[in-house]
PDB file of C-alpha atoms and ligand atoms in Angstrom:
ATOM      1  CA  MET A  11      15.221  -0.441  -5.904  1.00 45.00           C
ATOM      2  CA  LEU A  12      15.526   1.462  -9.229  1.00 47.00           C
ATOM      3  CA  CYS A  13      19.038   0.456  -9.516  1.00 49.00           C
ATOM      4  CA  PHE A  14      18.250  -3.168  -8.911  1.00 47.00           C
ATOM      5  CA  VAL A  15      15.406  -3.150 -11.615  1.00 46.00           C
ATOM      6  CA  ALA A  16      17.671  -1.325 -14.112  1.00 47.00           C
ATOM      7  CA  LEU A  17      20.597  -3.920 -13.455  1.00 47.00           C
ATOM      8  CA  THR A  18      18.063  -6.750 -13.953  1.00 47.00           C
ATOM      9  CA  VAL A  19      16.869  -5.492 -17.018  1.00 49.00           C
ATOM     10  CA  PHE A  20      20.390  -4.688 -18.193  1.00 54.00           C
ATOM     11  CA  SER A  21      21.463  -8.158 -17.506  1.00 57.00           C
ATOM     12  CA  GLN A  22      18.261  -9.769 -19.322  1.00 63.00           C
ATOM     13  CA  ASP A  23      19.208  -7.754 -22.328  1.00 88.00           C
ATOM     14  CA  LYS A  24      22.414  -9.941 -22.558  1.00 97.00           C
ATOM     15  CA  ILE A  25      22.612 -13.286 -24.314  1.00 98.00           C
ATOM     16  CA  LYS A  26      23.279 -15.822 -21.767  1.00 98.00           C
ATOM     17  CA  VAL A  27      25.822 -18.142 -22.998  1.00 98.00           C
ATOM     18  CA  VAL A  28      26.503 -21.606 -21.148  1.00 98.00           C
ATOM     19  CA  SER A  29      29.423 -23.797 -22.104  1.00 98.00           C
ATOM     20  CA  SER A  30      30.309 -27.208 -21.095  1.00 98.00           C
ATOM     21  CA  ALA A  31      33.768 -26.382 -20.067  1.00 98.00           C
ATOM     22  CA  SER A  32      35.824 -23.254 -18.834  1.00 98.00           C
ATOM     23  CA  ILE A  33      37.939 -23.270 -22.033  1.00 98.00           C
ATOM     24  CA  PHE A  34      34.830 -22.418 -24.108  1.00 98.00           C
ATOM     25  CA  GLN A  35      33.589 -20.127 -21.614  1.00 98.00           C
ATOM     26  CA  ASP A  36      36.670 -18.136 -22.065  1.00 98.00           C
ATOM     27  CA  MET A  37      36.438 -18.259 -25.909  1.00 98.00           C
ATOM     28  CA  ALA A  38      32.770 -17.025 -25.764  1.00 98.00           C
ATOM     29  CA  LYS A  39      33.771 -14.070 -23.472  1.00 98.00           C
ATOM     30  CA  ASN A  40      36.384 -12.697 -25.935  1.00 98.00           C
ATOM     31  CA  ILE A  41      33.762 -13.003 -28.799  1.00 98.00           C
ATOM     32  CA  GLY A  42      30.542 -11.784 -27.056  1.00 98.00           C
ATOM     33  CA  GLY A  43      32.126  -9.164 -24.888  1.00 98.00           C
ATOM     34  CA  ASP A  44      29.562  -6.979 -23.043  1.00 98.00           C
ATOM     35  CA  LYS A  45      26.675  -8.385 -25.103  1.00 98.00           C
ATOM     36  CA  ILE A  46      26.670 -11.725 -23.266  1.00 98.00           C
ATOM     37  CA  THR A  47      27.077 -13.480 -19.998  1.00 98.00           C
ATOM     38  CA  SER A  48      29.597 -16.590 -20.057  1.00 98.00           C
ATOM     39  CA  GLU A  49      29.289 -19.229 -17.789  1.00 98.00           C
ATOM     40  CA  SER A  50      30.561 -22.914 -17.700  1.00 98.00           C
ATOM     41  CA  ILE A  51      28.962 -25.810 -16.319  1.00 98.00           C
ATOM     42  CA  VAL A  52      32.283 -27.635 -15.205  1.00 98.00           C
ATOM     43  CA  PRO A  53      34.026 -25.386 -12.918  1.00 98.00           C
ATOM     44  CA  ILE A  54      37.603 -24.202 -13.326  1.00 97.00           C
ATOM     45  CA  GLY A  55      39.915 -27.266 -12.427  1.00 95.00           C
ATOM     46  CA  GLY A  56      36.967 -29.602 -12.746  1.00 96.00           C
ATOM     47  CA  ASP A  57      37.418 -32.784 -14.878  1.00 95.00           C
ATOM     48  CA  PRO A  58      34.749 -32.448 -17.859  1.00 96.00           C
ATOM     49  CA  HIS A  59      35.170 -36.226 -18.755  1.00 94.00           C
ATOM     50  CA  THR A  60      33.819 -37.450 -15.436  1.00 94.00           C
ATOM     51  CA  TYR A  61      31.771 -34.562 -14.289  1.00 97.00           C
ATOM     52  CA  THR A  62      28.347 -35.360 -12.561  1.00 97.00           C
ATOM     53  CA  PRO A  63      25.899 -32.390 -13.207  1.00 98.00           C
ATOM     54  CA  LYS A  64      24.225 -30.817 -10.076  1.00 97.00           C
ATOM     55  CA  PRO A  65      20.596 -29.732  -9.721  1.00 96.00           C
ATOM     56  CA  SER A  66      21.699 -26.015 -10.251  1.00 97.00           C
ATOM     57  CA  ASP A  67      23.184 -26.886 -13.681  1.00 98.00           C
ATOM     58  CA  VAL A  68      19.560 -27.919 -14.819  1.00 98.00           C
ATOM     59  CA  GLU A  69      18.526 -24.404 -14.050  1.00 98.00           C
ATOM     60  CA  LEU A  70      21.681 -22.989 -15.656  1.00 98.00           C
ATOM     61  CA  VAL A  71      20.935 -24.827 -18.883  1.00 98.00           C
ATOM     62  CA  SER A  72      17.262 -24.360 -18.781  1.00 98.00           C
ATOM     63  CA  SER A  73      17.756 -20.465 -18.667  1.00 98.00           C
ATOM     64  CA  ALA A  74      20.460 -20.329 -21.536  1.00 98.00           C
ATOM     65  CA  ASP A  75      19.973 -18.841 -24.769  1.00 98.00           C
ATOM     66  CA  LEU A  76      23.034 -20.466 -26.368  1.00 98.00           C
ATOM     67  CA  ILE A  77      24.763 -23.747 -25.104  1.00 98.00           C
ATOM     68  CA  LEU A  78      28.148 -24.627 -26.407  1.00 98.00           C
ATOM     69  CA  ILE A  79      29.388 -28.015 -26.584  1.00 98.00           C
ATOM     70  CA  ASN A  80      32.526 -29.744 -27.695  1.00 98.00           C
ATOM     71  CA  GLY A  81      31.118 -33.246 -28.447  1.00 96.00           C
ATOM     72  CA  LEU A  82      33.616 -35.876 -29.931  1.00 94.00           C
ATOM     73  CA  THR A  83      32.775 -37.944 -26.544  1.00 91.00           C
ATOM     74  CA  PHE A  84      34.212 -34.916 -24.215  1.00 94.00           C
ATOM     75  CA  GLU A  85      31.066 -34.371 -22.284  1.00 95.00           C
ATOM     76  CA  GLY A  86      28.941 -37.510 -22.503  1.00 94.00           C
ATOM     77  CA  TRP A  87      26.782 -36.402 -19.666  1.00 97.00           C
ATOM     78  CA  ILE A  88      25.661 -33.037 -21.390  1.00 97.00           C
ATOM     79  CA  THR A  89      22.892 -34.708 -23.733  1.00 97.00           C
ATOM     80  CA  GLU A  90      20.900 -35.847 -20.710  1.00 97.00           C
ATOM     81  CA  LEU A  91      21.323 -32.569 -18.740  1.00 98.00           C
ATOM     82  CA  ILE A  92      20.108 -30.510 -21.765  1.00 98.00           C
ATOM     83  CA  GLU A  93      17.019 -32.984 -22.405  1.00 97.00           C
ATOM     84  CA  ASN A  94      16.105 -32.888 -18.546  1.00 96.00           C
ATOM     85  CA  SER A  95      16.419 -29.089 -18.480  1.00 97.00           C
ATOM     86  CA  GLY A  96      13.874 -28.736 -21.270  1.00 97.00           C
ATOM     87  CA  THR A  97      15.826 -25.745 -22.384  1.00 98.00           C
ATOM     88  CA  LYS A  98      14.838 -23.600 -25.478  1.00 97.00           C
ATOM     89  CA  ALA A  99      18.468 -22.693 -26.082  1.00 98.00           C
ATOM     90  CA  LYS A 100      20.273 -23.163 -29.361  1.00 98.00           C
ATOM     91  CA  VAL A 101      22.882 -25.825 -28.940  1.00 98.00           C
ATOM     92  CA  VAL A 102      26.144 -25.480 -31.079  1.00 98.00           C
ATOM     93  CA  LEU A 103      28.796 -28.263 -31.593  1.00 98.00           C
ATOM     94  CA  ILE A 104      31.828 -26.029 -31.557  1.00 98.00           C
ATOM     95  CA  THR A 105      34.107 -28.518 -33.174  1.00 98.00           C
ATOM     96  CA  GLU A 106      32.158 -28.495 -36.488  1.00 98.00           C
ATOM     97  CA  GLY A 107      34.776 -28.393 -39.370  1.00 97.00           C
ATOM     98  CA  VAL A 108      37.589 -29.818 -37.203  1.00 97.00           C
ATOM     99  CA  ASP A 109      39.518 -32.992 -38.649  1.00 96.00           C
ATOM    100  CA  PRO A 110      38.999 -35.256 -35.597  1.00 95.00           C
ATOM    101  CA  ILE A 111      41.779 -37.837 -34.511  1.00 94.00           C
ATOM    102  CA  THR A 112      40.390 -41.281 -33.974  1.00 89.00           C
ATOM    103  CA  SER A 113      41.388 -43.007 -30.629  1.00 77.00           C
ATOM    104  CA  GLN A 114      43.972 -45.605 -31.082  1.00 71.00           C
ATOM    105  CA  LYS A 115      42.777 -47.409 -28.136  1.00 67.00           C
ATOM    106  CA  TYR A 116      38.750 -47.294 -28.485  1.00 66.00           C
ATOM    107  CA  HIS A 117      37.534 -47.986 -31.931  1.00 69.00           C
ATOM    108  CA  ASN A 118      34.758 -45.478 -33.332  1.00 75.00           C
ATOM    109  CA  ALA A 119      35.680 -42.942 -30.822  1.00 84.00           C
ATOM    110  CA  SER A 120      37.106 -39.485 -31.607  1.00 91.00           C
ATOM    111  CA  ASP A 121      39.739 -37.760 -29.496  1.00 93.00           C
ATOM    112  CA  PRO A 122      37.870 -34.724 -27.957  1.00 96.00           C
ATOM    113  CA  HIS A 123      40.959 -32.500 -27.238  1.00 96.00           C
ATOM    114  CA  ALA A 124      40.878 -30.615 -30.645  1.00 98.00           C
ATOM    115  CA  TRP A 125      41.337 -27.244 -29.067  1.00 98.00           C
ATOM    116  CA  MET A 126      44.843 -28.084 -28.030  1.00 98.00           C
ATOM    117  CA  ASP A 127      45.828 -27.217 -31.673  1.00 98.00           C
ATOM    118  CA  ALA A 128      45.325 -23.389 -31.937  1.00 98.00           C
ATOM    119  CA  SER A 129      44.449 -23.679 -35.610  1.00 98.00           C
ATOM    120  CA  ASN A 130      41.319 -25.625 -34.368  1.00 98.00           C
ATOM    121  CA  GLY A 131      40.744 -23.030 -31.795  1.00 98.00           C
ATOM    122  CA  VAL A 132      40.220 -20.561 -34.862  1.00 98.00           C
ATOM    123  CA  LYS A 133      37.529 -22.915 -36.035  1.00 98.00           C
ATOM    124  CA  TYR A 134      35.732 -22.894 -32.423  1.00 98.00           C
ATOM    125  CA  VAL A 135      35.696 -19.195 -32.607  1.00 98.00           C
ATOM    126  CA  TYR A 136      34.063 -19.221 -36.221  1.00 98.00           C
ATOM    127  CA  ASN A 137      31.441 -21.739 -34.821  1.00 98.00           C
ATOM    128  CA  ILE A 138      30.793 -19.668 -31.514  1.00 98.00           C
ATOM    129  CA  SER A 139      30.474 -16.285 -33.492  1.00 98.00           C
ATOM    130  CA  ALA A 140      28.028 -17.995 -35.952  1.00 98.00           C
ATOM    131  CA  GLY A 141      26.100 -19.324 -33.020  1.00 98.00           C
ATOM    132  CA  LEU A 142      25.865 -15.921 -31.192  1.00 98.00           C
ATOM    133  CA  ALA A 143      24.722 -14.243 -34.453  1.00 98.00           C
ATOM    134  CA  ALA A 144      22.040 -16.787 -34.933  1.00 98.00           C
ATOM    135  CA  VAL A 145      20.448 -16.005 -31.371  1.00 98.00           C
ATOM    136  CA  ASP A 146      21.378 -12.382 -31.601  1.00 98.00           C
ATOM    137  CA  PRO A 147      21.387 -11.282 -35.400  1.00 98.00           C
ATOM    138  CA  LYS A 148      21.233  -7.606 -34.567  1.00 97.00           C
ATOM    139  CA  ASN A 149      24.721  -7.798 -33.194  1.00 98.00           C
ATOM    140  CA  ALA A 150      26.117 -10.208 -35.812  1.00 98.00           C
ATOM    141  CA  LEU A 151      28.739  -7.822 -37.089  1.00 98.00           C
ATOM    142  CA  PHE A 152      29.993  -7.255 -33.327  1.00 98.00           C
ATOM    143  CA  TYR A 153      30.645 -10.898 -33.035  1.00 98.00           C
ATOM    144  CA  ALA A 154      32.056 -11.356 -36.544  1.00 98.00           C
ATOM    145  CA  ASP A 155      34.393  -8.442 -35.686  1.00 98.00           C
ATOM    146  CA  ASN A 156      35.394  -9.621 -32.235  1.00 98.00           C
ATOM    147  CA  GLY A 157      35.889 -13.139 -33.393  1.00 98.00           C
ATOM    148  CA  ALA A 158      38.250 -12.033 -36.234  1.00 98.00           C
ATOM    149  CA  LYS A 159      40.308 -10.025 -33.724  1.00 98.00           C
ATOM    150  CA  TYR A 160      40.531 -12.756 -31.198  1.00 98.00           C
ATOM    151  CA  ASN A 161      41.400 -15.294 -34.117  1.00 98.00           C
ATOM    152  CA  SER A 162      44.379 -13.076 -35.012  1.00 98.00           C
ATOM    153  CA  LYS A 163      45.686 -13.498 -31.338  1.00 98.00           C
ATOM    154  CA  ILE A 164      45.112 -17.221 -31.580  1.00 98.00           C
ATOM    155  CA  LYS A 165      46.953 -17.342 -34.941  1.00 98.00           C
ATOM    156  CA  LYS A 166      49.896 -15.671 -33.298  1.00 98.00           C
ATOM    157  CA  ALA A 167      49.907 -18.104 -30.434  1.00 98.00           C
ATOM    158  CA  HIS A 168      49.884 -20.905 -32.868  1.00 98.00           C
ATOM    159  CA  ASP A 169      53.210 -19.363 -34.586  1.00 98.00           C
ATOM    160  CA  TYR A 170      54.626 -19.032 -31.164  1.00 98.00           C
ATOM    161  CA  ILE A 171      53.976 -22.624 -30.190  1.00 98.00           C
ATOM    162  CA  THR A 172      55.194 -23.968 -33.586  1.00 98.00           C
ATOM    163  CA  ASN A 173      58.517 -21.921 -33.255  1.00 98.00           C
ATOM    164  CA  GLN A 174      59.269 -22.809 -29.567  1.00 97.00           C
ATOM    165  CA  ILE A 175      58.563 -26.610 -29.960  1.00 97.00           C
ATOM    166  CA  ALA A 176      60.876 -26.520 -32.841  1.00 97.00           C
ATOM    167  CA  THR A 177      63.799 -25.436 -30.327  1.00 96.00           C
ATOM    168  CA  ILE A 178      63.544 -28.886 -28.758  1.00 95.00           C
ATOM    169  CA  PRO A 179      66.072 -31.362 -29.980  1.00 92.00           C
ATOM    170  CA  LYS A 180      64.219 -33.860 -31.930  1.00 90.00           C
ATOM    171  CA  GLU A 181      65.359 -37.037 -29.844  1.00 88.00           C
ATOM    172  CA  GLN A 182      63.940 -35.185 -26.770  1.00 90.00           C
ATOM    173  CA  ARG A 183      60.629 -33.999 -28.225  1.00 94.00           C
ATOM    174  CA  ILE A 184      58.600 -36.667 -26.291  1.00 94.00           C
ATOM    175  CA  LEU A 185      55.594 -35.417 -24.180  1.00 95.00           C
ATOM    176  CA  ILE A 186      54.508 -37.742 -21.321  1.00 94.00           C
ATOM    177  CA  THR A 187      51.394 -36.649 -19.357  1.00 94.00           C
ATOM    178  CA  SER A 188      48.686 -38.242 -17.257  1.00 90.00           C
ATOM    179  CA  HIS A 189      46.017 -38.723 -19.879  1.00 88.00           C
ATOM    180  CA  ASP A 190      46.107 -38.450 -23.653  1.00 88.00           C
ATOM    181  CA  ALA A 191      44.922 -34.888 -24.206  1.00 93.00           C
ATOM    182  CA  PHE A 192      47.861 -33.686 -26.325  1.00 95.00           C
ATOM    183  CA  GLN A 193      47.434 -35.894 -29.587  1.00 94.00           C
ATOM    184  CA  TYR A 194      45.938 -32.646 -31.563  1.00 97.00           C
ATOM    185  CA  TYR A 195      48.925 -30.540 -29.947  1.00 97.00           C
ATOM    186  CA  GLY A 196      51.370 -33.319 -31.042  1.00 96.00           C
ATOM    187  CA  ARG A 197      50.108 -33.482 -34.620  1.00 96.00           C
ATOM    188  CA  ALA A 198      50.179 -29.680 -35.092  1.00 98.00           C
ATOM    189  CA  TYR A 199      53.509 -28.890 -33.570  1.00 98.00           C
ATOM    190  CA  ASP A 200      55.461 -31.938 -34.146  1.00 97.00           C
ATOM    191  CA  ILE A 201      55.849 -33.634 -30.832  1.00 96.00           C
ATOM    192  CA  THR A 202      55.569 -37.311 -29.832  1.00 94.00           C
ATOM    193  CA  LEU A 203      53.020 -38.165 -27.222  1.00 91.00           C
ATOM    194  CA  ASN A 204      52.741 -40.931 -24.553  1.00 90.00           C
ATOM    195  CA  ALA A 205      50.156 -40.831 -21.916  1.00 89.00           C
ATOM    196  CA  ILE A 206      49.166 -43.239 -19.077  1.00 87.00           C
ATOM    197  CA  MET A 207      45.513 -42.885 -19.421  1.00 85.00           C
ATOM    198  CA  GLY A 208      43.545 -42.763 -22.670  1.00 83.00           C
ATOM    199  CA  ILE A 209      41.710 -39.912 -24.347  1.00 79.00           C
ATOM    200  CA  SER A 210      39.131 -40.042 -21.247  1.00 82.00           C
ATOM    201  CA  THR A 211      39.948 -40.141 -17.654  1.00 81.00           C
ATOM    202  CA  GLU A 212      36.987 -42.502 -16.969  1.00 78.00           C
ATOM    203  CA  SER A 213      38.771 -45.823 -16.991  1.00 76.00           C
ATOM    204  CA  GLU A 214      41.723 -46.345 -14.135  1.00 77.00           C
ATOM    205  CA  ALA A 215      45.142 -46.744 -15.641  1.00 80.00           C
ATOM    206  CA  GLN A 216      46.260 -50.390 -16.015  1.00 84.00           C
ATOM    207  CA  SER A 217      49.624 -51.635 -14.859  1.00 88.00           C
ATOM    208  CA  LYS A 218      50.526 -52.414 -18.448  1.00 89.00           C
ATOM    209  CA  ASP A 219      49.946 -48.648 -19.338  1.00 89.00           C
ATOM    210  CA  VAL A 220      52.367 -47.757 -16.501  1.00 91.00           C
ATOM    211  CA  GLN A 221      54.986 -50.181 -17.708  1.00 92.00           C
ATOM    212  CA  ARG A 222      54.686 -48.888 -21.282  1.00 90.00           C
ATOM    213  CA  VAL A 223      55.335 -45.264 -20.238  1.00 92.00           C
ATOM    214  CA  ILE A 224      58.266 -46.365 -17.889  1.00 93.00           C
ATOM    215  CA  ASN A 225      59.768 -48.184 -21.053  1.00 92.00           C
ATOM    216  CA  ALA A 226      59.375 -45.186 -23.141  1.00 90.00           C
ATOM    217  CA  ILE A 227      61.073 -42.870 -20.561  1.00 91.00           C
ATOM    218  CA  LYS A 228      64.034 -45.325 -20.261  1.00 91.00           C
ATOM    219  CA  GLU A 229      64.316 -45.673 -24.088  1.00 90.00           C
ATOM    220  CA  SER A 230      64.266 -42.151 -24.964  1.00 87.00           C
ATOM    221  CA  LYS A 231      66.162 -40.691 -21.849  1.00 78.00           C
ATOM    222  CA  ILE A 232      63.820 -37.694 -21.857  1.00 89.00           C
ATOM    223  CA  PRO A 233      64.489 -35.505 -18.848  1.00 92.00           C
ATOM    224  CA  ALA A 234      60.913 -34.649 -17.533  1.00 95.00           C
ATOM    225  CA  VAL A 235      57.410 -35.813 -17.472  1.00 95.00           C
ATOM    226  CA  PHE A 236      54.290 -33.579 -16.841  1.00 96.00           C
ATOM    227  CA  ILE A 237      51.172 -33.675 -14.584  1.00 94.00           C
ATOM    228  CA  GLU A 238      47.929 -31.945 -15.509  1.00 93.00           C
ATOM    229  CA  SER A 239      45.928 -29.470 -13.597  1.00 92.00           C
ATOM    230  CA  THR A 240      42.664 -31.557 -13.530  1.00 91.00           C
ATOM    231  CA  ILE A 241      44.058 -35.004 -12.529  1.00 91.00           C
ATOM    232  CA  ASN A 242      45.703 -36.504  -9.389  1.00 91.00           C
ATOM    233  CA  PRO A 243      49.346 -36.453 -10.029  1.00 92.00           C
ATOM    234  CA  LYS A 244      50.243 -39.250  -7.702  1.00 93.00           C
ATOM    235  CA  MET A 245      50.704 -42.120 -10.432  1.00 91.00           C
ATOM    236  CA  LEU A 246      52.919 -39.756 -12.535  1.00 92.00           C
ATOM    237  CA  GLN A 247      54.915 -38.556  -9.667  1.00 94.00           C
ATOM    238  CA  GLN A 248      55.636 -42.281  -8.703  1.00 93.00           C
ATOM    239  CA  ILE A 249      56.825 -43.047 -12.295  1.00 94.00           C
ATOM    240  CA  ALA A 250      59.003 -40.019 -12.188  1.00 95.00           C
ATOM    241  CA  SER A 251      60.739 -41.108  -8.922  1.00 94.00           C
ATOM    242  CA  ASP A 252      60.852 -44.680 -10.200  1.00 94.00           C
ATOM    243  CA  THR A 253      62.676 -43.762 -13.419  1.00 94.00           C
ATOM    244  CA  GLY A 254      64.717 -40.823 -12.087  1.00 95.00           C
ATOM    245  CA  VAL A 255      63.161 -38.080 -14.201  1.00 95.00           C
ATOM    246  CA  LYS A 256      61.818 -34.789 -12.859  1.00 95.00           C
ATOM    247  CA  ILE A 257      58.051 -33.471 -12.973  1.00 96.00           C
ATOM    248  CA  GLY A 258      58.715 -30.919 -15.827  1.00 96.00           C
ATOM    249  CA  GLY A 259      55.584 -28.931 -14.579  1.00 96.00           C
ATOM    250  CA  GLU A 260      51.681 -28.768 -14.525  1.00 95.00           C
ATOM    251  CA  LEU A 261      49.991 -28.520 -17.902  1.00 96.00           C
ATOM    252  CA  PHE A 262      46.411 -27.319 -18.459  1.00 97.00           C
ATOM    253  CA  ALA A 263      44.453 -29.647 -20.934  1.00 96.00           C
ATOM    254  CA  ASP A 264      40.808 -29.820 -20.003  1.00 96.00           C
ATOM    255  CA  SER A 265      40.268 -26.679 -18.032  1.00 97.00           C
ATOM    256  CA  VAL A 266      41.792 -23.189 -17.894  1.00 98.00           C
ATOM    257  CA  GLY A 267      43.462 -22.093 -14.585  1.00 97.00           C
ATOM    258  CA  ASP A 268      42.282 -19.922 -11.771  1.00 96.00           C
ATOM    259  CA  ALA A 269      42.330 -16.032 -12.410  1.00 96.00           C
ATOM    260  CA  ASP A 270      45.715 -15.838 -10.542  1.00 96.00           C
ATOM    261  CA  SER A 271      47.196 -18.879 -12.355  1.00 96.00           C
ATOM    262  CA  GLU A 272      49.578 -18.681 -15.160  1.00 95.00           C
ATOM    263  CA  ALA A 273      46.788 -20.121 -17.586  1.00 97.00           C
ATOM    264  CA  PRO A 274      43.491 -18.055 -16.835  1.00 98.00           C
ATOM    265  CA  THR A 275      42.654 -17.969 -20.534  1.00 98.00           C
ATOM    266  CA  TYR A 276      42.678 -20.503 -23.734  1.00 98.00           C
ATOM    267  CA  ILE A 277      45.281 -18.606 -25.185  1.00 98.00           C
ATOM    268  CA  LYS A 278      47.602 -18.256 -22.173  1.00 98.00           C
ATOM    269  CA  MET A 279      47.022 -21.964 -21.513  1.00 98.00           C
ATOM    270  CA  LEU A 280      48.347 -23.003 -24.797  1.00 98.00           C
ATOM    271  CA  THR A 281      51.375 -20.746 -24.448  1.00 98.00           C
ATOM    272  CA  HIS A 282      52.011 -21.476 -20.879  1.00 97.00           C
ATOM    273  CA  ASN A 283      52.024 -25.165 -21.548  1.00 97.00           C
ATOM    274  CA  THR A 284      54.443 -24.686 -24.440  1.00 98.00           C
ATOM    275  CA  ASP A 285      56.767 -22.615 -22.172  1.00 97.00           C
ATOM    276  CA  VAL A 286      56.598 -25.440 -19.547  1.00 97.00           C
ATOM    277  CA  ILE A 287      57.331 -28.204 -22.021  1.00 97.00           C
ATOM    278  CA  VAL A 288      60.084 -26.268 -23.713  1.00 97.00           C
ATOM    279  CA  ASN A 289      61.851 -25.361 -20.562  1.00 96.00           C
ATOM    280  CA  ALA A 290      61.501 -28.953 -19.124  1.00 96.00           C
ATOM    281  CA  LEU A 291      62.573 -30.902 -22.197  1.00 95.00           C
ATOM    282  CA  THR A 292      65.379 -28.618 -23.134  1.00 92.00           C
ATOM    283  CA  GLY A 293      66.680 -28.864 -19.504  1.00 70.00           C
ATOM    284  CA  THR A 294      70.354 -29.158 -18.768  1.00 44.00           C
ATOM    285  CA  SER A 295      69.730 -32.254 -16.846  1.00 40.00           C
ATOM    286  CA  VAL A 296      69.787 -34.631 -19.763  1.00 36.00           C
ATOM    287  CA  GLU A 297      72.866 -36.709 -20.131  1.00 36.00           C
ATOM    288  CA  SER A 298      73.505 -35.568 -23.502  1.00 32.00           C
ATOM    289  CA  THR A 299      76.848 -34.120 -24.606  1.00 30.00           C
ATOM    290  CA  LYS A 300      76.225 -34.239 -28.227  1.00 30.00           C
ATOM    291  CA  ILE A 301      77.257 -30.949 -30.074  1.00 31.00           C
ATOM    292  CA  ASP A 302      74.982 -29.527 -32.394  1.00 35.00           C
ATOM    293  CA  HIS A 303      76.925 -27.455 -34.896  1.00 35.00           C
ATOM    294  CA  ASP A 304      73.993 -25.057 -35.551  1.00 37.00           C
ATOM    295  CA  ASN A 305      73.747 -24.260 -31.951  1.00 41.00           C
ATOM    296  CA  THR A 306      75.476 -20.867 -31.601  1.00 41.00           C
ATOM    297  CA  SER A 307      75.485 -21.347 -27.548  1.00 45.00           C
ATOM    298  CA  ASN A 308      77.450 -24.681 -27.846  1.00 46.00           C
ATOM    299  CA  ASN A 309      79.878 -22.822 -30.298  1.00 50.00           C
ATOM    300  CA  PHE A 310      80.373 -20.052 -27.854  1.00 54.00           C
ATOM    301  CA  TRP A 311      81.671 -22.591 -25.180  1.00 58.00           C
ATOM    302  CA  ILE A 312      83.919 -24.038 -27.580  1.00 58.00           C
ATOM    303  CA  TYR A 313      85.300 -20.847 -28.394  1.00 64.00           C
ATOM    304  CA  ILE A 314      85.819 -19.915 -24.541  1.00 67.00           C
ATOM    305  CA  ALA A 315      87.667 -23.356 -24.239  1.00 71.00           C
ATOM    306  CA  LEU A 316      89.989 -22.686 -27.130  1.00 74.00           C
ATOM    307  CA  GLY A 317      90.693 -19.389 -25.874  1.00 72.00           C
ATOM    308  CA  ALA A 318      91.374 -20.625 -22.435  1.00 76.00           C
ATOM    309  CA  VAL A 319      93.883 -23.345 -23.896  1.00 75.00           C
ATOM    310  CA  MET A 320      95.613 -20.748 -25.985  1.00 78.00           C
ATOM    311  CA  LEU A 321      96.112 -18.521 -22.921  1.00 79.00           C
ATOM    312  CA  LEU A 322      97.318 -21.123 -20.793  1.00 78.00           C
ATOM    313  CA  SER A 323     100.026 -22.091 -23.448  1.00 76.00           C
ATOM    314  CA  LEU A 324     101.071 -18.528 -23.608  1.00 75.00           C
ATOM    315  CA  VAL A 325     101.392 -18.250 -19.860  1.00 74.00           C
ATOM    316  CA  PHE A 326     103.323 -21.469 -19.878  1.00 73.00           C
ATOM    317  CA  LEU A 327     105.620 -20.198 -22.614  1.00 74.00           C
ATOM    318  CA  VAL A 328     106.385 -16.917 -21.007  1.00 72.00           C
ATOM    319  CA  LEU A 329     107.188 -18.548 -17.835  1.00 76.00           C
ATOM    320  CA  LYS A 330     109.541 -20.929 -19.447  1.00 74.00           C
ATOM    321  CA  MET A 331     111.290 -18.308 -21.540  1.00 71.00           C
ATOM    322  CA  ASN A 332     111.838 -16.149 -18.034  1.00 71.00           C
ATOM    323  CA  LYS A 333     113.552 -19.239 -16.655  1.00 60.00           C
TER     324      LYS A 333
HETATM  325 ZN1   ZN B   7      40.830 -34.798 -21.405  1.00 93.99          ZN
END
């Protein structure tokens, strides 16, 4: 009993942080450490664009100290949820300071997926640290320090992604996905995007969108397209089989993966996506026989071939002389 009371008091001491989505829940956990509890409204694997809040979410939000939202039309349902809950929590817009990409499809709508560029992730971390410091000023230094440490890891991930994407030959650097979640990623890491659905998954894909993607695959001769962890892969699988390209793998855009997946955290989500993209787009199944003179592995095979020809000539010569 005493133990239970102690535990209750202990957890009440912690700042209760509620995020709209699992990516931000992970960010908050990294900054707040043991001074907070970190929860997400949309569960791992759920689609934050189309989520319908449950009665238990009202309770979760009403008991929060700090609520983290992305904004930029990501979680349109959250304003009503916050209002209905009557919460006293501080609400922080964690995309503050991000340079938003405007949707090409919907006028006056911003693309919400800013976290896909790790340099924006750094800004999210500043905003979350500041939000935590505002609700818990006595631990402000702790949050600032943890935030700085976490940001140095995010910056490392940013450099890793930049270097990895640069290894994909420019003409194959085209990323085809289910929904348009990679515009910030594409802008930051120099990869061209094409998706069946727009920046939200709310509206169904049109047949003209499917045709546009099929044309792009045929024109570019890319070897692979990519499914997403929060979206039904059926349509993309159909396109892949119709065009004879492979599914390059599963990408994580709007949610981190389960604890036992390869993308259980924000940072791992970005680096895992990058590894999947690089592996599939540099795949040997491409019908490209162009020789890149800067490519040492190509040079290696040229030397092997030359060596083999010389050896065969030598054998031929020796045989002829022995006759
Ligand atoms: Zn999305």
